[in-house]
Amino acid sequence: MVSRLCLGALLFLSIVIVAPAPEAQSACNPQQLTCSPSGPGFLIAAYNGTIVKDGGKCLDYTSETAGAPVFLSDCAVAHPFRVVEVRNAQNAVIPNQVYLVAGQLVLGVKVPRPAMAPDAPSGTGGTLAAGYSALELQPLSASPRRFSDVATPQQVFALDGDSIMLAANRSRVVQVLGGAGADGTPVVVGPRALADWEFWDFRATDGSGADPTVSFVRVASLEELRYHLAEAPVPSGTVIRITDSFNFTLDEPLAVPAGVTIRGDRRGTRFAPVIHMPQDRTGRTIFVIEEPDIRVTNLRFQGPNTERDRSSDREAYQTRALQILTRVDTDYAPDRRIYIDNNDISDFDIQAIMVDGRDEASNDRCDQFGPPPNWAARTLHMRIVRNFLHHNLVQGSGYGVNTRRGGYALIRGNTFVSNRHAIAGTSSTPRTGYRAYGNLVLRHVPVQEWGPFNYLTHDFDMHGTGDDGKGGIAGGLIEVASNTFLGLDDVVLGPHHNFEIRGQSCDAVWIRDNVSLQARNDAISFDGEDLPPFVHIAAQPAQFEHDNPTRGLATGDFDGDGSEDLFLATGTAFYYAPGGAADWRLLAMGRTDPIGTLRFGDFDGDGRTDVIGKNGGTIVVSWGGSAEWQPLNTTAAPIRDLAVGNFLGDERDDILHADGATWRVSSGGGEPFVRTATSALRASHLRFGDFNADGYTDVMGVVGRAWSVSYGASTTWTPLRPALTSSVEHLLVGNFDGHGPDDIATVTLTPYALVWAFSAGGTGDWQPLFVDTTGGLAGVGRFQGAATTDLLFWGAGDNDHLYRGTLTGPERYSRQAMR
């Protein structure tokens, strides 16, 4: 047995020594951070650096004092950090393992002493939940300490381009506490979920755009990528940044080495660099992933089927973007960590992503392996999350994600459209399956042909082992939870199932908390007419026959980039579409609130739109629409009597309570409600905008026979002009001409179109704005970050793209279908 003393010595020798470059080593003490190589400092911007207000929100501290907590503050005033690479005992760099240095101190995890209460970051007013620990500035430690019952150096972090992970436990990452964005919000270490509040952007203070370490490799061509992956494979820990688009013209796939991250820059409305597979690449795969600890993120993969031919003739091409090869018996250990996230993958002939367990055992019995495997462990480290998977539509193939031969994965928060099957399980064995959580499946699926007949395919499935994939064993554990399915049956083409299982599960199938527009018997299909005993369909909350949630959308800037986005509440999750043009992206799961019970504003002044709702007498807030609900204020007022605006003119939005007698305003939404005016008009009888261009939100209503305004919700009514309408029911407020104060718009129904007009500043006569011959209004907002307010409309008929209204007619706006 190795003694504790010897073990500690071995850990120290093998893990960290900070040293300068080799040529300066003799002049430096390895424990003095001043002798580290010179280079730029880095501002570490939260939320992937997308927030633009005040330069964004950055990791910061008050002073270079041991024990000082770290938190968010405006990047314009935040302290920069130096990034010092960790070296081993032989003075070799350990790729992307770093100290984050502030003067003579380093960032570290606060390790509580025995018998002490859990960490409580300054300003939280309480303790952190289990699994989270505070960060602070610490003197450089000469030996590892114990953290979460694992011998771990609490000061050494690993970088992969946007995550800051504990080097010895990469399932724990630096993140913003509670997903908030206000100055002073604590920054902590907690479980990894690949969510926006875990993503950071290192900004060199010298403006050079330098990467934080030498272990970032930038490639701009297939030849460079091939060199780093195949000819001279990079070491574990390397981050390969693909900076330019190119064609994948290799005959063999590229194998990704262990511990490597491959990433692009797909965020907001930005298109990532695209790796395109040309038409002549029959039977090709771009990346094969067989080694552990690999991440592929923020890229765009495009297959050869850009003409989007759905015929079975294309099935022979057999192209895919990613092939993940596992060993079903051994490859689901905690260090496996295969993450495929935030990519755009389209136009492949067979699959976008395949997870192959290579389970060669007999698949004709369920009992051949003894007890069922640890399904939770298998999904913890095999994650396919937050991708946009679309137009993989070839008949007979065309899968978004395919698990086969014992493959298993967590498939979470993805958006699917126009795939033959969004998720498919094939070549089933008792250990084949998936957990599908929080995915959004839009209504379009490719029409398939069978002889002279056309038909629609289903969204999720698990094939059986019998003829034509029906009957026999149909995998193991499957969970279909908190997904939204927008597909419907067609009176001509027939049924469109959301989920279909084609045989006998060797474990169980759980279907719960989903939203489907169809009745249960239409949404779910079995290999037989009766509900099998292994299928469990939750009765509550109701999962079937929902109204289409895309009929009511909201607007706000949920990523803080200065352009407004569209917001979708499906009844089981929140999603947003950056700029109203990009694909829907998951904000939060477990959200059952209908759109009409929510209000939107920036209540912490960070530049992102937050979401509020009511829970009894409590107003609750979700910061950025992505964080867990937290109490904000209390009021007995129903949500219909509440409105949001910047009535006080400060950094935060406020809440107005207008109950038909008195107006009361809560500063920032969290302060007590204070009486500001008296009016018989309730919130639903009012419209809100800035009618004198002073930066405050004003209140507009029809008073007597005049359009009237109360400035800042605090003055008596002032007439704008004689009323052009008898109520506000069909009025919209926005800056439709791009000048001065906000305007008022309305719509008139004619036999052939909807005719929109506006009154400049609410004082002018009606002027033409737009003639809508498409399919109805979808959103109103400053989607392009300009002063002008845009109107977005659904396409007519079966066209689910969004169009922007212009004086010359509608122009295509969204990059793809949106419902």
XYZ file of C-alpha atoms in Angstrom, residues 323-806:
484
model
C -19.170 8.759 -36.058
C -18.703 8.066 -32.358
C -17.356 4.576 -31.737
C -17.623 3.195 -28.224
C -17.218 -0.129 -26.485
C -20.444 -0.835 -24.725
C -18.752 -2.658 -21.842
C -15.913 -0.250 -21.076
C -16.324 3.181 -22.601
C -18.727 4.896 -20.230
C -16.259 5.639 -17.439
C -16.263 9.149 -15.891
C -13.240 10.211 -17.947
C -14.914 9.323 -21.251
C -16.499 12.742 -21.825
C -17.625 12.904 -25.441
C -19.416 16.221 -25.995
C -20.964 17.227 -29.332
C -22.559 20.604 -28.756
C -23.727 23.810 -30.410
C -23.083 22.678 -33.986
C -25.128 23.112 -37.182
C -25.249 19.772 -39.072
C -27.228 19.298 -42.288
C -27.558 17.613 -45.678
C -26.033 14.209 -44.948
C -27.344 11.059 -46.584
C -27.397 8.603 -43.704
C -26.806 10.317 -40.346
C -25.654 13.602 -38.938
C -24.312 11.871 -35.796
C -23.941 8.153 -35.141
C -23.187 6.635 -31.727
C -22.117 3.024 -32.322
C -21.615 0.783 -29.291
C -20.120 -2.003 -31.432
C -22.079 -4.520 -29.360
C -21.499 -7.779 -31.240
C -23.283 -10.046 -28.765
C -26.462 -11.883 -29.652
C -29.469 -9.595 -29.614
C -32.241 -12.157 -29.463
C -32.595 -12.258 -25.631
C -32.932 -9.592 -22.975
C -31.318 -11.585 -20.149
C -27.944 -12.338 -21.703
C -26.097 -9.562 -19.852
C -27.519 -9.981 -16.348
C -28.605 -6.770 -14.540
C -29.263 -3.705 -16.697
C -26.339 -1.296 -17.132
C -25.987 1.979 -15.245
C -27.928 4.060 -17.747
C -27.326 7.337 -15.888
C -23.558 6.901 -16.030
C -23.743 6.133 -19.742
C -25.422 9.460 -20.534
C -23.463 11.604 -18.091
C -20.394 11.508 -20.305
C -21.874 10.957 -23.784
C -23.728 14.167 -24.616
C -25.192 15.501 -27.845
C -26.577 18.874 -26.796
C -27.789 22.177 -28.237
C -27.110 21.338 -31.892
C -29.192 22.312 -34.918
C -29.759 19.115 -36.921
C -31.663 19.639 -40.148
C -32.332 18.413 -43.682
C -30.882 14.957 -43.251
C -33.807 13.629 -45.225
C -32.907 10.739 -47.519
C -35.502 7.970 -47.678
C -34.419 4.841 -45.799
C -31.735 6.780 -43.866
C -31.719 10.463 -43.011
C -31.222 10.408 -39.237
C -30.333 13.370 -37.058
C -28.887 11.242 -34.243
C -28.588 7.460 -34.542
C -27.693 5.167 -31.636
C -26.945 1.587 -32.687
C -25.402 -1.692 -31.494
C -25.379 -0.735 -27.822
C -24.777 2.958 -28.402
C -26.316 5.239 -25.794
C -26.340 9.034 -25.371
C -27.946 12.006 -23.729
C -29.604 13.941 -26.575
C -30.589 17.242 -25.005
C -31.726 20.677 -26.107
C -31.272 20.145 -29.843
C -33.469 21.627 -32.571
C -34.547 19.300 -35.383
C -36.266 20.014 -38.687
C -36.653 18.043 -41.940
C -34.905 14.869 -40.835
C -36.351 11.518 -41.873
C -36.061 10.648 -38.182
C -34.767 13.221 -35.716
C -33.569 10.401 -33.408
C -33.360 6.748 -34.393
C -32.238 3.578 -32.631
C -31.102 0.849 -35.021
C -29.340 -2.539 -34.964
C -30.840 -2.858 -31.526
C -29.321 -4.785 -28.667
C -30.552 -4.818 -25.057
C -28.143 -1.959 -24.306
C -29.095 0.340 -27.185
C -31.071 3.459 -26.294
C -31.016 7.158 -25.487
C -32.292 9.867 -23.198
C -33.978 12.604 -25.232
C -34.602 15.712 -23.112
C -35.677 19.222 -24.021
C -35.441 18.851 -27.799
C -37.550 20.958 -30.178
C -38.833 19.079 -33.223
C -40.354 21.376 -35.824
C -43.211 20.190 -37.956
C -41.540 19.609 -41.320
C -40.469 16.057 -42.121
C -39.578 14.785 -45.600
C -42.314 13.043 -47.563
C -41.401 9.392 -48.216
C -42.470 7.113 -51.046
C -43.708 3.521 -50.939
C -44.728 2.352 -54.372
C -47.391 4.728 -55.666
C -48.050 6.111 -52.148
C -46.482 8.979 -50.242
C -46.342 9.056 -46.458
C -44.859 10.933 -43.480
C -42.257 9.465 -41.159
C -42.025 9.775 -37.388
C -39.716 11.867 -35.185
C -38.115 9.471 -32.640
C -37.946 5.687 -32.787
C -36.275 2.447 -31.744
C -36.112 -0.304 -34.336
C -36.755 -3.935 -33.547
C -34.634 -6.862 -34.675
C -37.305 -8.526 -36.805
C -37.992 -8.165 -40.484
C -38.042 -4.573 -41.711
C -36.968 -3.456 -38.227
C -40.210 -4.621 -36.601
C -40.645 -7.128 -33.790
C -38.013 -8.767 -31.613
C -35.816 -6.756 -29.250
C -36.066 -2.969 -29.464
C -33.248 -1.717 -27.270
C -33.073 -1.011 -23.551
C -33.938 2.088 -21.561
C -35.402 5.011 -23.517
C -36.535 8.288 -21.957
C -38.471 10.837 -23.972
C -38.984 13.809 -21.656
C -39.655 17.558 -21.906
C -39.495 17.570 -25.703
C -41.729 19.675 -27.955
C -43.181 18.050 -31.091
C -44.859 20.355 -33.611
C -45.609 17.722 -36.284
C -49.174 16.769 -37.174
C -50.966 14.103 -39.173
C -51.851 15.024 -42.748
C -55.263 14.358 -44.291
C -53.616 13.144 -47.511
C -50.274 11.717 -46.397
C -51.586 10.083 -43.241
C -50.142 9.798 -39.740
C -47.055 11.505 -38.405
C -45.974 9.905 -35.119
C -43.782 11.651 -32.593
C -42.414 8.401 -31.194
C -42.502 4.834 -32.447
C -41.122 1.690 -30.817
C -41.021 -1.357 -33.048
C -40.444 -4.246 -30.677
C -39.845 -5.339 -27.084
C -37.744 -3.090 -24.836
C -35.361 -4.964 -22.538
C -35.810 -2.280 -19.882
C -38.471 0.425 -20.110
C -39.684 3.337 -22.201
C -40.603 6.477 -20.247
C -42.620 9.235 -21.941
C -43.256 12.259 -19.731
C -43.555 16.048 -19.648
C -43.562 16.409 -23.434
C -45.673 18.752 -25.551
C -47.366 17.288 -28.604
C -50.049 18.854 -30.780
C -51.591 15.424 -31.400
C -53.774 13.019 -29.473
C -51.891 10.252 -27.677
C -52.857 7.496 -30.087
C -51.630 9.606 -32.995
C -48.460 10.810 -31.296
C -47.233 7.427 -30.022
C -47.053 4.236 -32.088
C -46.228 0.687 -30.935
C -45.529 -2.586 -32.671
C -49.069 -3.703 -31.944
C -52.334 -2.051 -31.017
C -52.193 -2.229 -27.192
C -49.968 -0.247 -24.849
C -47.062 -2.579 -23.992
C -46.330 -3.063 -20.278
C -42.796 -1.707 -20.645
C -44.068 1.666 -21.945
C -44.877 4.210 -19.240
C -46.751 7.353 -20.321
C -47.201 9.941 -17.582
C -50.756 11.208 -17.199
C -49.801 14.540 -15.651
C -48.997 17.067 -16.780
C -50.984 16.490 -19.937
C -48.630 15.818 -22.846
C -50.989 15.677 -25.813
C -53.382 17.886 -27.798
C -51.595 21.136 -26.993
C -52.164 24.339 -28.917
C -49.360 25.278 -31.286
C -47.013 27.446 -29.168
C -45.560 29.243 -32.206
C -48.812 31.203 -32.517
C -47.635 33.509 -29.733
C -44.016 34.695 -29.617
C -42.292 37.370 -27.548
C -39.304 39.621 -28.179
C -36.202 40.443 -26.129
C -32.408 40.449 -26.186
C -31.700 37.153 -24.436
C -27.988 36.960 -25.268
C -27.215 40.636 -24.673
C -25.663 41.264 -28.102
C -27.659 44.444 -28.743
C -30.121 42.884 -31.201
C -33.509 41.633 -30.138
C -34.411 37.961 -30.478
C -37.605 35.942 -30.759
C -38.738 33.986 -27.698
C -40.777 30.772 -27.693
C -42.459 29.187 -24.661
C -43.628 25.723 -25.709
C -45.218 24.573 -22.459
C -42.232 22.464 -21.464
C -39.220 24.693 -22.253
C -38.083 28.175 -23.284
C -36.194 28.762 -26.548
C -34.894 31.826 -28.375
C -33.865 32.568 -31.952
C -30.919 35.022 -32.111
C -31.910 38.092 -34.085
C -35.113 36.302 -35.059
C -33.109 34.876 -37.967
C -31.095 31.953 -36.576
C -32.400 28.588 -35.381
C -34.255 28.103 -32.100
C -31.885 27.479 -29.176
C -32.710 26.111 -25.756
C -32.830 28.570 -22.885
C -34.312 26.413 -20.125
C -36.133 23.130 -19.596
C -38.928 22.477 -17.149
C -40.841 25.646 -18.057
C -44.581 24.985 -18.284
C -45.599 28.663 -18.292
C -47.723 29.793 -21.268
C -46.523 32.903 -23.087
C -49.448 34.970 -21.812
C -48.394 34.462 -18.183
C -44.917 35.925 -18.720
C -43.448 39.423 -18.898
C -40.032 40.489 -20.210
C -37.437 43.091 -19.230
C -33.872 43.629 -18.028
C -34.267 43.655 -14.252
C -30.591 43.419 -13.270
C -29.189 45.878 -15.826
C -26.805 43.457 -17.524
C -28.111 44.019 -21.067
C -29.962 40.698 -21.319
C -33.726 40.301 -21.242
C -35.038 38.451 -18.196
C -38.356 36.633 -17.836
C -40.798 37.118 -14.962
C -43.923 35.213 -13.977
C -46.176 34.718 -10.979
C -46.092 31.911 -8.430
C -49.015 32.685 -6.153
C -48.275 36.045 -4.589
C -44.614 35.970 -5.615
C -43.132 37.523 -8.739
C -40.377 35.170 -9.868
C -37.561 35.917 -12.304
C -35.404 33.801 -14.607
C -32.243 35.772 -15.416
C -31.745 35.814 -19.153
C -34.659 33.388 -19.429
C -32.221 30.550 -18.775
C -31.748 30.475 -15.006
C -33.908 28.746 -12.419
C -36.852 30.738 -11.100
C -35.920 33.010 -8.181
C -38.132 35.292 -6.069
C -38.057 38.924 -7.185
C -40.998 40.645 -5.467
C -44.403 40.035 -3.921
C -47.806 41.301 -5.024
C -51.331 39.985 -5.082
C -51.841 41.538 -8.528
C -52.588 39.112 -11.358
C -50.070 39.009 -14.175
C -52.590 40.629 -16.542
C -52.335 43.858 -14.496
C -48.535 43.998 -14.712
C -46.472 45.636 -17.460
C -42.758 46.254 -17.916
C -40.816 49.341 -18.978
C -37.965 51.623 -17.986
C -40.263 54.120 -16.306
C -37.572 55.525 -13.972
C -34.840 55.861 -16.596
C -32.043 53.962 -14.828
C -30.081 50.840 -15.835
C -32.902 48.440 -14.990
C -36.440 47.893 -16.207
C -39.334 48.380 -13.807
C -42.728 46.761 -13.248
C -45.948 48.773 -13.485
C -49.070 47.608 -11.662
C -52.147 49.195 -13.273
C -55.320 47.817 -11.679
C -57.939 50.260 -13.045
C -57.612 52.707 -10.165
C -53.982 53.346 -9.267
C -50.629 52.967 -10.961
C -47.740 51.691 -8.877
C -44.143 51.152 -10.061
C -41.524 48.812 -8.623
C -37.996 50.014 -9.361
C -36.001 47.220 -10.980
C -38.950 44.935 -10.346
C -37.605 44.070 -6.902
C -38.267 47.233 -4.887
C -41.595 47.952 -3.146
C -44.373 49.223 -5.402
C -44.733 53.011 -5.163
C -47.809 54.927 -6.285
C -47.078 57.136 -9.327
C -50.453 58.084 -10.860
C -54.193 57.531 -10.844
C -56.029 56.107 -13.863
C -59.038 53.971 -14.657
C -57.067 52.182 -17.396
C -55.638 48.754 -16.590
C -52.430 47.349 -18.051
C -54.307 45.553 -20.836
C -55.802 48.889 -21.969
C -52.372 50.530 -22.358
C -49.451 50.599 -24.767
C -45.857 51.457 -23.902
C -43.096 53.341 -25.723
C -40.841 56.382 -25.631
C -42.949 59.170 -27.110
C -40.584 62.068 -26.376
C -37.245 60.284 -26.998
C -35.908 60.962 -23.501
C -35.015 57.321 -22.698
C -37.926 56.759 -20.316
C -40.852 54.455 -21.054
C -44.137 56.338 -21.393
C -47.698 55.029 -21.185
C -50.156 55.533 -24.051
C -53.929 55.086 -23.935
C -57.158 56.295 -25.479
C -58.544 58.932 -23.108
C -61.759 60.615 -24.162
C -61.373 61.069 -27.879
C -57.600 61.510 -27.876
C -54.500 59.368 -28.001
C -52.876 60.450 -24.788
C -49.592 59.816 -22.994
C -48.415 59.751 -19.396
C -44.678 60.411 -19.427
C -42.737 57.942 -17.313
C -46.065 56.584 -15.993
C -46.095 59.501 -13.551
C -47.609 62.563 -15.246
C -51.218 63.401 -15.945
C -52.544 62.504 -19.388
C -51.219 64.683 -22.208
C -52.979 64.452 -25.610
C -50.851 63.339 -28.551
C -53.540 63.856 -31.196
C -57.227 63.150 -31.822
C -57.644 59.402 -31.607
C -57.386 57.439 -34.851
C -58.795 54.360 -33.077
C -61.345 53.856 -30.326
C -59.062 51.535 -28.305
C -55.507 50.193 -28.240
C -56.583 46.654 -29.148
C -54.964 46.510 -32.601
C -52.135 48.971 -31.974
C -48.398 48.283 -31.875
C -45.711 50.671 -30.651
C -42.227 50.853 -32.170
C -39.825 53.115 -33.990
C -40.990 52.234 -37.491
C -39.362 55.171 -39.302
C -36.089 55.024 -37.355
C -36.266 58.654 -36.211
C -37.038 60.411 -32.927
C -39.844 59.164 -30.724
C -41.687 55.883 -31.039
C -44.568 55.508 -33.486
C -47.949 53.777 -33.384
C -48.891 51.161 -35.976
C -52.126 49.388 -36.854
C -53.409 46.839 -39.354
C -56.486 46.772 -41.572
C -57.946 43.577 -43.053
C -58.787 43.731 -46.765
C -60.073 40.878 -48.970
C -56.558 40.113 -50.229
C -54.073 41.272 -47.607
C -53.371 42.839 -44.244
C -52.458 46.488 -44.716
C -50.187 48.015 -42.062
C -49.883 51.753 -41.462
C -48.228 53.918 -38.804
C -48.585 57.318 -37.170
C -45.185 59.014 -36.766
C -44.574 59.757 -33.080
C -48.229 59.005 -32.402
C -49.010 62.528 -33.589
C -49.154 62.136 -37.384
C -51.747 60.795 -39.761
C -51.616 57.214 -41.001
C -48.787 56.451 -43.432
C -48.264 53.219 -45.396
C -45.938 50.769 -43.654
C -46.340 47.310 -45.186
C -48.787 45.082 -47.067
C -48.796 41.549 -45.636
C -49.686 38.829 -48.121
C -47.823 36.084 -46.227
C -49.167 34.318 -43.198
C -49.602 36.570 -40.193
C -47.500 38.539 -37.710
C -44.821 36.629 -35.781
C -42.815 39.311 -33.966
C -42.120 43.012 -33.522
C -38.683 44.257 -32.482
C -35.275 45.748 -33.261
C -33.957 42.463 -34.607
C -30.980 43.973 -36.425
C -29.752 46.126 -33.557
C -30.748 49.338 -35.322
C -33.106 52.097 -34.257
C -35.792 50.879 -36.637
C -38.394 48.393 -35.433
C -39.066 45.473 -37.770
C -42.203 43.424 -38.311
C -41.642 39.713 -38.923
C -44.298 37.610 -40.646
C -44.793 33.905 -41.185
C -44.636 32.638 -44.724
C -47.908 31.813 -46.414
C -49.345 28.310 -46.597
C -46.766 25.617 -45.906
C -43.899 28.118 -45.798
C -42.664 28.425 -42.206
C -39.829 30.838 -42.826
C -40.021 34.361 -41.431
C -40.251 37.416 -43.660
C -39.445 41.043 -42.829
C -41.971 43.650 -43.793
C -40.778 46.440 -46.091
